[in-house]
Amino acid sequence: MSKVQAYLTLIDQVIEEGPYQDNWASLSKVKEPAWYKNAKFGIFIHWGVYAVPAFGSEWYIRNMYQPEHPVYAHHVKTYGSPKEFPYVNFIPMFKAENYEPKEWAKLFKDAGARFVMPVAEHHDGFQMYDSDLSTWNAVQMGPKRDVMGDLKKAVEDQDLVFTASSHRAENVWFCNGAMAFDSGLDSEGYIEPYGYRVKVDGTIANPTPKQDYGDSIPKAHLEDWLARTCELVDKYQPKVVWFDWWIQNIAFKPYLKKFAAYYYNRAVQWGIDVAINYKDDAYAKGTAIFDVERGQLAEINPRFWQTDTAIGKNSWGYTEGNVFKEPENIVCDMLDIVSKNGAMLLNVGPKADGTITDEETAILRAIGEWLKKNGEAFYDSTYWSVFGEGPTAIIEGQKMERQAKGYVKGDIRYTYKAPYVYAHVLKWPKDGKVTLKSFALGSKHFKGIIKDITLLAFDHHVNTIRNEDGLHLSIDDKYDTIYPVTVKIQID
């Protein structure tokens, strides 16, 4: 019996003996972890072999086998043809010689994050952890150390929650373009770490990776995916497992259910509360935590959800010339997300040597400084009667953040922790005058009593007038800031 088949047998046994079975009705009984809902903010880490070429994006392996893509031209010019210099030649160059997990964990702690999520395996098929199911991993190649295991220890030593993501599913088509030319990978079949390179209806499944591949996904890939993901769970006990978008394909459905049942049953054995992240409709509502990539929701969702996004605008992994977001805008997005019952998973892309860029380090520290002063309105909070108010409307959906116009004067977001409502003024006006329309006399959102109003992080007296137009706030002293200002409202 192969190692994969042995794991499949174990999976069936754990499911049979546990409280959760591999069907939606049973899986819908799992509860959203309280720690997760309270944490609000985590760090995502895209780090792998793709950091060596550091060009284009973390999809380097796919694009270097696309003859019409700029990455292909770059690869040929810099390293030679893909046949002469295949992607695996980068692995010995991925040494992680300056990787200090304790420094990473301390930085993430200083940033105000409460959980950390390294990419355990990206689409390129290289595992960043110790595996018994493949030799193509960081322990046996490249860094020759358990980079994920070392990070888990460092993270937990900082009292942060360790989580992990798997992008293994997409490996089955990620290098399909290599079948269209003399690439050295131009035949069908399995080649580690490049995957199966499948065809759909006899045609190279290359231009539309989001299509439903149905029976074209080899059963061996599906079983390998399940075994690898369960091994990841058993070896590292992450409290969240995150999946990328492609697992919604119908062929994956039975395996998604099996994984969830196995993971949730293992969590019961370990006495921990865990969650799965998914996109689109891969998992049934109420069986896992919905995730929006580089996007947000327009309204409050009563089910806890998450945004995953990156500090880098161009790439998730490290690339030369990446453009970075401003920390004040990230904080505004965080508040919008939390006001709607969500959490933010914010990505960094370390260099191949294991260092985090100066730009990302500075941004993380700036976010941390804001959270140190305003954290009581953020952590352990929940949504209020209304998420907020103001002229800026969020365009809902995956990958919609590039269409965002930015927050402006009058944009307010609310969080709640009894007996306080926190009004986050995303863009503090220069005249120091703010109106909270949701607190107007006769408002459907609030009919109680206001006992006290203060600015959370600043020692300024707040003048107040409440009438049918709203709760009008002002301060006598000039205060100039590019960051959100939090107004603490005690209610009764």
Coordinates of C-alpha atoms in Angstrom, one line a residue:
M1 CA 0.0 0.0 0.0
S2 CA 1.4 3.4 -1.0
K3 CA 1.8 6.2 1.6
V4 CA -1.1 8.1 0.0
Q5 CA -3.4 5.1 0.1
A6 CA -2.4 4.5 3.8
Y7 CA -3.4 8.0 4.5
L8 CA -6.7 7.7 2.7
T9 CA -7.5 4.7 4.9
L10 CA -6.6 6.7 8.0
I11 CA -8.9 9.5 6.9
D12 CA -11.9 7.2 6.5
Q13 CA -11.2 5.7 9.9
V14 CA -11.1 9.1 11.6
I15 CA -14.3 10.2 9.9
E16 CA -16.1 7.1 10.8
E17 CA -15.1 7.4 14.5
G18 CA -15.6 11.1 14.9
P19 CA -18.6 13.4 15.4
Y20 CA -18.4 15.0 12.0
Q21 CA -19.2 13.1 8.8
D22 CA -18.4 14.0 5.3
N23 CA -21.7 15.6 4.3
W24 CA -22.9 19.2 4.4
A25 CA -25.6 18.6 7.1
S26 CA -23.0 17.2 9.5
L27 CA -20.3 19.8 8.7
S28 CA -22.8 22.7 9.1
K29 CA -22.8 21.9 12.9
V30 CA -19.3 23.2 13.3
K31 CA -19.1 26.6 15.2
E32 CA -17.2 29.7 14.1
P33 CA -14.2 29.8 16.5
A34 CA -14.5 32.7 19.0
W35 CA -10.8 33.3 19.0
Y36 CA -10.9 33.9 15.2
K37 CA -13.8 36.3 15.4
N38 CA -12.0 38.2 18.2
A39 CA -8.6 38.3 16.5
K40 CA -9.6 40.3 13.4
F41 CA -6.2 40.6 11.9
G42 CA -3.7 38.1 10.6
I43 CA -0.6 38.0 8.4
F44 CA -0.4 36.0 5.2
I45 CA 3.0 35.0 3.9
H46 CA 3.7 34.1 0.2
W47 CA 7.2 32.8 0.3
G48 CA 8.7 30.0 -1.8
V49 CA 10.9 29.2 -4.8
Y50 CA 9.2 31.9 -6.9
A51 CA 11.0 34.5 -4.7
V52 CA 14.3 33.5 -6.5
P53 CA 13.5 34.9 -10.0
A54 CA 11.5 37.7 -8.2
F55 CA 9.9 38.7 -11.5
G56 CA 6.3 39.3 -12.5
S57 CA 4.5 37.5 -9.6
E58 CA 4.4 34.2 -7.6
W59 CA 2.9 32.7 -10.8
Y60 CA 6.4 32.6 -12.4
I61 CA 6.4 28.9 -13.0
R62 CA 3.1 29.0 -14.9
N63 CA 4.1 32.1 -17.0
M64 CA 7.6 30.9 -17.9
Y65 CA 5.9 28.1 -19.8
Q66 CA 3.6 30.6 -21.7
P67 CA 5.5 31.6 -24.8
E68 CA 3.4 34.8 -25.3
H69 CA 3.9 36.0 -21.7
P70 CA 6.5 38.6 -20.7
V71 CA 7.8 36.2 -18.0
Y72 CA 8.7 33.7 -20.7
A73 CA 10.7 36.4 -22.6
H74 CA 12.4 37.4 -19.3
H75 CA 13.2 33.8 -18.5
V76 CA 14.8 33.1 -21.9
K77 CA 16.8 36.3 -21.8
T78 CA 18.0 35.9 -18.2
Y79 CA 18.3 32.1 -17.8
G80 CA 17.8 30.4 -21.2
S81 CA 14.9 28.5 -22.6
P82 CA 12.6 26.6 -20.1
K83 CA 14.0 23.3 -21.5
E84 CA 17.6 24.4 -20.8
F85 CA 16.7 26.0 -17.4
P86 CA 13.5 24.5 -16.0
Y87 CA 11.8 25.9 -12.9
V88 CA 13.3 23.3 -10.6
N89 CA 16.8 24.8 -11.2
F90 CA 15.7 27.7 -9.0
I91 CA 15.3 25.3 -6.0
P92 CA 19.0 25.1 -5.1
M93 CA 19.1 28.9 -5.3
F94 CA 16.3 29.2 -2.7
K95 CA 18.6 29.0 0.4
A96 CA 16.7 31.2 2.9
E97 CA 20.1 32.0 4.4
N98 CA 18.9 35.0 6.4
Y99 CA 15.6 33.6 7.5
E100 CA 15.0 34.4 11.2
P101 CA 11.5 33.2 12.2
K102 CA 11.8 34.8 15.7
E103 CA 12.3 38.2 14.0
W104 CA 9.3 37.6 11.7
A105 CA 7.1 36.6 14.6
K106 CA 8.2 39.7 16.6
L107 CA 7.5 41.9 13.7
F108 CA 4.0 40.4 13.2
K109 CA 3.3 40.8 16.9
D110 CA 4.4 44.5 16.7
A111 CA 2.1 44.9 13.7
G112 CA -0.9 44.0 15.9
A113 CA -1.6 40.7 14.1
R114 CA -3.2 37.9 16.2
F115 CA -2.7 35.0 13.8
V116 CA -0.1 34.1 11.1
M117 CA -0.6 32.1 7.9
P118 CA 2.3 30.9 5.8
V119 CA 1.7 29.3 2.4
A120 CA 2.4 25.7 3.0
E121 CA 2.5 24.8 -0.6
H122 CA 1.8 27.1 -3.6
H123 CA 0.7 26.1 -7.1
D124 CA 4.3 25.3 -8.0
G125 CA 4.2 22.0 -6.0
F126 CA 7.1 22.8 -3.6
Q127 CA 6.2 22.1 0.0
M128 CA 7.5 24.6 2.6
Y129 CA 7.3 22.0 5.3
D130 CA 8.4 18.5 6.2
S131 CA 6.4 15.9 4.3
D132 CA 6.5 12.1 4.1
L133 CA 4.4 12.2 0.8
S134 CA 6.9 14.0 -1.4
T135 CA 10.6 14.7 -1.5
W136 CA 10.0 18.1 -3.1
N137 CA 10.0 20.0 0.1
A138 CA 12.1 22.6 2.0
V139 CA 13.5 20.1 4.4
Q140 CA 15.1 17.9 1.6
M141 CA 15.8 20.7 -1.0
G142 CA 16.5 24.4 -1.1
P143 CA 16.8 25.7 2.5
K144 CA 17.0 22.1 3.9
R145 CA 15.1 23.1 7.0
D146 CA 11.5 23.0 8.1
V147 CA 10.8 26.6 7.5
M148 CA 7.1 26.3 8.4
G149 CA 7.8 24.3 11.5
D150 CA 10.3 26.8 12.7
L151 CA 7.8 29.6 12.1
K152 CA 5.1 27.8 14.0
K153 CA 7.2 27.6 17.1
A154 CA 8.3 31.3 16.8
V155 CA 4.7 32.4 16.2
E156 CA 3.3 30.5 19.2
D157 CA 6.1 31.7 21.4
Q158 CA 4.7 35.2 20.7
D159 CA 1.2 34.0 21.7
L160 CA 0.0 34.3 18.1
V161 CA -2.2 31.7 16.5
F162 CA -0.6 29.5 13.8
T163 CA -2.6 28.9 10.6
A164 CA -1.7 27.7 7.1
S165 CA -2.8 27.8 3.5
S166 CA -2.6 25.2 0.8
H167 CA -2.7 26.0 -2.9
R168 CA -2.0 22.5 -4.0
A169 CA -5.2 21.9 -5.9
E170 CA -4.1 24.2 -8.8
N171 CA -0.9 22.2 -9.4
V172 CA -2.8 19.9 -11.7
W173 CA -3.1 22.5 -14.5
F174 CA -0.5 25.1 -13.5
C175 CA 2.1 24.1 -16.1
N176 CA -0.3 23.1 -18.9
G177 CA 1.3 25.7 -21.2
A178 CA 4.4 23.6 -21.3
M179 CA 2.6 21.0 -23.5
A180 CA 2.3 23.5 -26.4
F181 CA 6.0 23.7 -27.3
D182 CA 9.3 21.9 -26.8
S183 CA 9.6 22.7 -23.1
G184 CA 10.9 19.5 -21.6
L185 CA 7.4 19.1 -20.1
D186 CA 5.5 18.7 -23.4
S187 CA 4.0 15.3 -22.7
E188 CA 1.0 14.4 -20.5
G189 CA 1.5 12.5 -17.3
Y190 CA 2.8 13.3 -13.8
I191 CA 6.1 15.0 -13.3
E192 CA 6.9 16.3 -9.8
P193 CA 6.6 19.1 -8.9
Y194 CA 4.9 20.2 -12.1
G195 CA 1.7 18.2 -11.7
Y196 CA -0.3 16.3 -14.3
R197 CA -0.7 19.0 -17.0
V198 CA -4.1 17.8 -18.0
K199 CA -6.2 18.1 -21.1
V200 CA -10.0 18.8 -21.2
D201 CA -11.8 17.1 -24.1
G202 CA -8.5 16.5 -25.8
T203 CA -7.5 20.2 -25.6
I204 CA -4.7 21.6 -23.5
A205 CA -6.6 23.2 -20.5
N206 CA -4.6 26.3 -20.5
P207 CA -6.5 29.6 -21.3
T208 CA -9.3 29.1 -18.8
P209 CA -8.1 27.5 -15.6
K210 CA -11.4 28.5 -13.8
Q211 CA -13.5 26.3 -15.9
D212 CA -14.9 23.1 -14.4
Y213 CA -12.6 20.3 -15.4
G214 CA -15.0 17.6 -14.3
D215 CA -13.6 14.1 -15.0
S216 CA -10.4 15.5 -16.5
I217 CA -8.9 15.9 -13.1
P218 CA -7.1 12.7 -12.4
K219 CA -8.3 10.8 -9.4
A220 CA -4.7 10.4 -8.3
H221 CA -4.3 14.2 -8.0
L222 CA -7.5 14.4 -5.9
E223 CA -6.4 11.7 -3.6
D224 CA -2.9 13.1 -3.4
W225 CA -4.4 16.6 -2.6
L226 CA -6.5 15.1 0.2
A227 CA -3.6 13.1 1.7
R228 CA -1.2 16.0 1.6
T229 CA -3.6 18.4 3.2
C230 CA -4.5 16.0 6.0
E231 CA -0.8 15.3 6.6
L232 CA -0.3 19.1 6.8
V233 CA -3.0 19.2 9.5
D234 CA -1.6 16.3 11.5
K235 CA 2.0 17.5 11.4
Y236 CA 1.4 21.2 12.3
Q237 CA -2.1 21.5 13.8
P238 CA -2.9 24.9 12.2
K239 CA -6.1 26.5 13.6
V240 CA -7.1 27.6 10.1
V241 CA -6.6 26.0 6.7
W242 CA -7.1 28.4 3.8
F243 CA -7.8 27.2 0.2
D244 CA -7.5 29.2 -3.0
W245 CA -10.3 29.6 -5.5
W246 CA -10.0 26.5 -7.8
I247 CA -11.3 23.9 -5.4
Q248 CA -14.9 24.8 -6.3
N249 CA -14.7 22.3 -9.2
I250 CA -17.2 19.6 -8.9
A251 CA -14.6 16.8 -8.9
F252 CA -13.2 18.2 -5.7
K253 CA -16.5 18.3 -3.8
P254 CA -16.3 14.8 -2.2
Y255 CA -12.7 15.4 -1.2
L256 CA -13.5 18.8 0.3
K257 CA -16.1 17.2 2.5
K258 CA -13.7 14.5 3.5
F259 CA -11.0 17.0 4.4
A260 CA -13.4 19.1 6.5
A261 CA -14.7 16.1 8.4
Y262 CA -11.2 14.8 9.0
Y263 CA -9.9 18.2 10.1
Y264 CA -12.9 19.0 12.4
N265 CA -12.7 15.6 14.0
R266 CA -8.9 16.0 14.6
A267 CA -9.6 19.3 16.2
V268 CA -12.1 17.7 18.6
Q269 CA -9.4 15.2 19.5
W270 CA -6.9 18.0 20.1
G271 CA -9.3 20.2 22.0
I272 CA -8.9 23.2 19.7
D273 CA -11.3 25.3 17.6
V274 CA -10.4 25.4 13.9
A275 CA -11.8 26.8 10.7
I276 CA -11.5 26.4 6.9
N277 CA -11.3 29.3 4.5
Y278 CA -12.9 29.0 1.0
K279 CA -13.9 31.2 -1.9
D280 CA -16.8 31.2 -4.3
D281 CA -19.1 28.3 -3.4
A282 CA -16.5 25.6 -2.8
Y283 CA -18.0 24.9 0.7
A284 CA -21.6 25.1 1.7
K285 CA -22.5 28.2 3.7
G286 CA -22.1 27.5 7.4
T287 CA -19.6 24.7 7.0
A288 CA -16.5 27.0 6.6
I289 CA -15.4 30.7 6.6
F290 CA -16.0 32.6 3.4
D291 CA -13.0 34.5 2.0
V292 CA -12.9 37.4 -0.4
E293 CA -9.6 37.9 -2.3
R294 CA -8.5 41.5 -2.7
G295 CA -12.1 42.7 -2.1
Q296 CA -14.7 43.4 0.6
L297 CA -18.4 43.1 1.2
A298 CA -20.8 46.0 0.8
E299 CA -22.9 45.2 3.9
I300 CA -22.8 43.4 7.2
N301 CA -22.8 39.7 6.9
P302 CA -24.1 37.8 9.9
R303 CA -21.7 35.0 9.1
F304 CA -18.1 35.8 10.0
W305 CA -16.0 36.2 6.8
Q306 CA -12.5 37.3 5.8
T307 CA -10.7 39.4 3.2
D308 CA -7.3 38.3 2.0
T309 CA -5.2 41.0 0.5
A310 CA -1.6 42.0 0.2
I311 CA 0.6 45.0 1.0
G312 CA 2.0 44.7 -2.5
K313 CA -0.2 45.8 -5.3
N314 CA 1.5 43.9 -8.1
S315 CA 2.3 40.5 -6.6
W316 CA 1.8 38.4 -3.5
G317 CA 5.3 37.0 -3.5
Y318 CA 8.4 39.1 -3.6
T319 CA 9.2 40.8 -6.9
E320 CA 11.6 43.5 -7.8
G321 CA 9.7 46.8 -8.4
N322 CA 6.6 45.9 -6.5
V323 CA 4.4 48.8 -5.6
F324 CA 3.1 49.0 -2.0
K325 CA -0.1 50.3 -0.4
E326 CA -0.1 53.1 2.2
P327 CA -0.6 52.0 5.8
E328 CA -3.4 54.5 6.5
N329 CA -5.4 53.1 3.7
I330 CA -4.9 49.6 4.9
V331 CA -6.2 50.6 8.4
C332 CA -9.3 52.2 6.7
D333 CA -10.0 48.9 4.9
M334 CA -9.5 46.9 8.1
L335 CA -12.1 49.0 9.8
D336 CA -14.5 48.7 6.9
I337 CA -14.1 44.9 7.0
V338 CA -14.4 44.6 10.8
S339 CA -17.5 46.8 10.8
K340 CA -19.2 44.2 8.6
N341 CA -18.2 41.2 10.7
G342 CA -15.1 40.3 8.9
A343 CA -11.3 39.9 9.4
M344 CA -8.3 41.0 7.4
L345 CA -5.6 38.6 6.3
L346 CA -2.7 40.9 5.1
N347 CA 0.1 39.4 3.0
V348 CA 3.8 40.0 3.0
G349 CA 6.2 38.6 0.4
P350 CA 9.7 37.9 1.8
K351 CA 12.8 37.8 -0.3
A352 CA 14.4 34.5 -1.2
D353 CA 17.0 34.9 1.5
G354 CA 14.3 35.2 4.2
T355 CA 14.3 38.9 4.8
I356 CA 11.1 41.0 4.7
T357 CA 11.4 44.2 2.6
D358 CA 12.0 47.5 4.4
E359 CA 8.8 48.9 2.8
E360 CA 6.6 46.1 4.2
T361 CA 8.3 46.2 7.5
A362 CA 7.6 50.0 7.8
I363 CA 4.0 49.5 6.8
L364 CA 3.4 46.7 9.4
R365 CA 4.9 48.8 12.1
A366 CA 2.7 51.8 11.2
I367 CA -0.4 49.6 11.4
G368 CA 0.8 48.3 14.7
E369 CA 1.2 51.8 16.1
W370 CA -2.4 52.6 15.2
L371 CA -3.6 49.4 16.8
K372 CA -1.7 50.0 20.0
K373 CA -3.7 53.2 20.5
N374 CA -7.0 52.1 19.1
G375 CA -7.0 48.3 19.7
E376 CA -9.8 48.3 22.2
A377 CA -12.2 49.4 19.5
F378 CA -10.9 46.7 17.1
Y379 CA -10.1 43.4 18.9
D380 CA -12.9 41.4 20.5
S381 CA -15.4 43.8 19.0
T382 CA -18.4 43.0 16.8
Y383 CA -20.6 44.8 14.3
W384 CA -23.2 47.4 15.4
S385 CA -26.7 48.2 14.2
V386 CA -25.2 49.6 10.9
F387 CA -21.7 49.2 9.6
G388 CA -21.3 52.9 8.9
E389 CA -22.2 55.8 6.8
G390 CA -20.7 58.2 4.3
P391 CA -20.4 58.8 0.5
T392 CA -18.0 55.9 -0.3
A393 CA -19.7 52.7 -1.4
I394 CA -17.7 49.5 -1.6
I395 CA -17.9 47.6 -4.8
E396 CA -18.4 44.1 -3.5
G397 CA -16.6 41.0 -4.8
Q398 CA -13.3 39.2 -5.5
K399 CA -10.5 41.3 -6.8
M400 CA -12.4 44.5 -6.8
E401 CA -10.1 46.6 -4.6
R402 CA -8.3 48.1 -7.7
Q403 CA -11.6 49.8 -8.5
A404 CA -11.8 51.4 -5.0
K405 CA -11.8 55.2 -5.1
G406 CA -10.6 55.6 -1.6
Y407 CA -12.3 56.9 1.5
V408 CA -13.3 60.6 1.9
K409 CA -14.6 63.1 4.5
G410 CA -17.8 61.8 6.0
D411 CA -16.9 58.1 5.8
I412 CA -17.6 56.5 9.2
R413 CA -17.3 52.9 10.3
Y414 CA -18.8 51.5 13.5
T415 CA -17.7 48.7 15.8
Y416 CA -19.3 47.6 19.1
K417 CA -18.3 46.3 22.4
A418 CA -20.9 46.8 25.2
P419 CA -21.4 49.4 26.6
Y420 CA -19.5 51.3 23.8
V421 CA -20.1 52.1 20.2
Y422 CA -16.9 53.1 18.4
A423 CA -17.2 55.5 15.5
H424 CA -14.1 55.4 13.3
V425 CA -13.8 58.6 11.4
L426 CA -11.8 57.3 8.4
K427 CA -10.7 60.8 7.2
W428 CA -10.5 63.3 10.0
P429 CA -11.6 66.7 8.7
K430 CA -9.3 69.7 9.1
D431 CA -12.0 71.7 10.8
G432 CA -12.4 69.1 13.5
K433 CA -16.2 68.8 12.9
V434 CA -17.9 65.5 12.4
T435 CA -21.5 64.4 12.1
L436 CA -22.6 60.9 13.0
K437 CA -26.0 60.6 11.2
S438 CA -26.7 57.2 12.7
F439 CA -27.0 58.8 16.1
A440 CA -29.6 61.4 15.0
L441 CA -32.6 61.9 17.2
G442 CA -35.2 59.6 15.9
S443 CA -32.7 57.4 14.1
K444 CA -33.7 53.8 13.5
H445 CA -30.2 52.7 14.5
F446 CA -30.1 54.1 18.0
K447 CA -32.8 55.1 20.4
G448 CA -30.9 54.8 23.7
I449 CA -29.0 57.2 25.9
I450 CA -25.5 58.6 25.3
K451 CA -23.6 58.8 28.6
D452 CA -20.1 59.9 27.5
I453 CA -18.1 60.7 24.3
T454 CA -14.3 60.8 24.1
L455 CA -11.6 60.4 21.5
L456 CA -10.0 57.1 22.1
A457 CA -6.3 57.9 21.4
F458 CA -6.2 61.6 21.7
D459 CA -6.6 64.0 24.7
H460 CA -9.0 66.5 23.2
H461 CA -12.3 67.6 24.7
V462 CA -15.2 66.8 22.4
N463 CA -18.1 69.2 22.0
T464 CA -21.4 67.6 21.2
I465 CA -24.8 68.6 19.9
R466 CA -27.4 66.0 19.0
N467 CA -30.5 66.8 16.9
E468 CA -32.6 65.3 14.1
D469 CA -29.6 65.7 11.6
G470 CA -27.2 63.6 13.7
L471 CA -24.7 63.7 16.6
H472 CA -22.4 66.7 15.9
L473 CA -18.9 66.5 17.3
S474 CA -16.2 69.1 17.3
I475 CA -12.9 69.8 19.0
D476 CA -11.5 73.2 19.7
D477 CA -7.9 72.3 19.0
K478 CA -6.6 71.6 15.5
Y479 CA -5.7 68.0 14.9
D480 CA -4.1 66.9 11.7
T481 CA -3.8 63.2 10.9
I482 CA -4.0 60.9 7.9
Y483 CA -5.1 58.0 10.0
P484 CA -8.7 57.2 11.2
V485 CA -9.7 58.8 14.5
T486 CA -11.9 56.7 16.8
V487 CA -14.7 58.2 18.8
K488 CA -15.7 56.2 21.9
I489 CA -19.4 56.5 22.7
Q490 CA -20.7 55.1 26.0
I491 CA -24.3 54.2 25.7
D492 CA -27.1 53.1 28.1

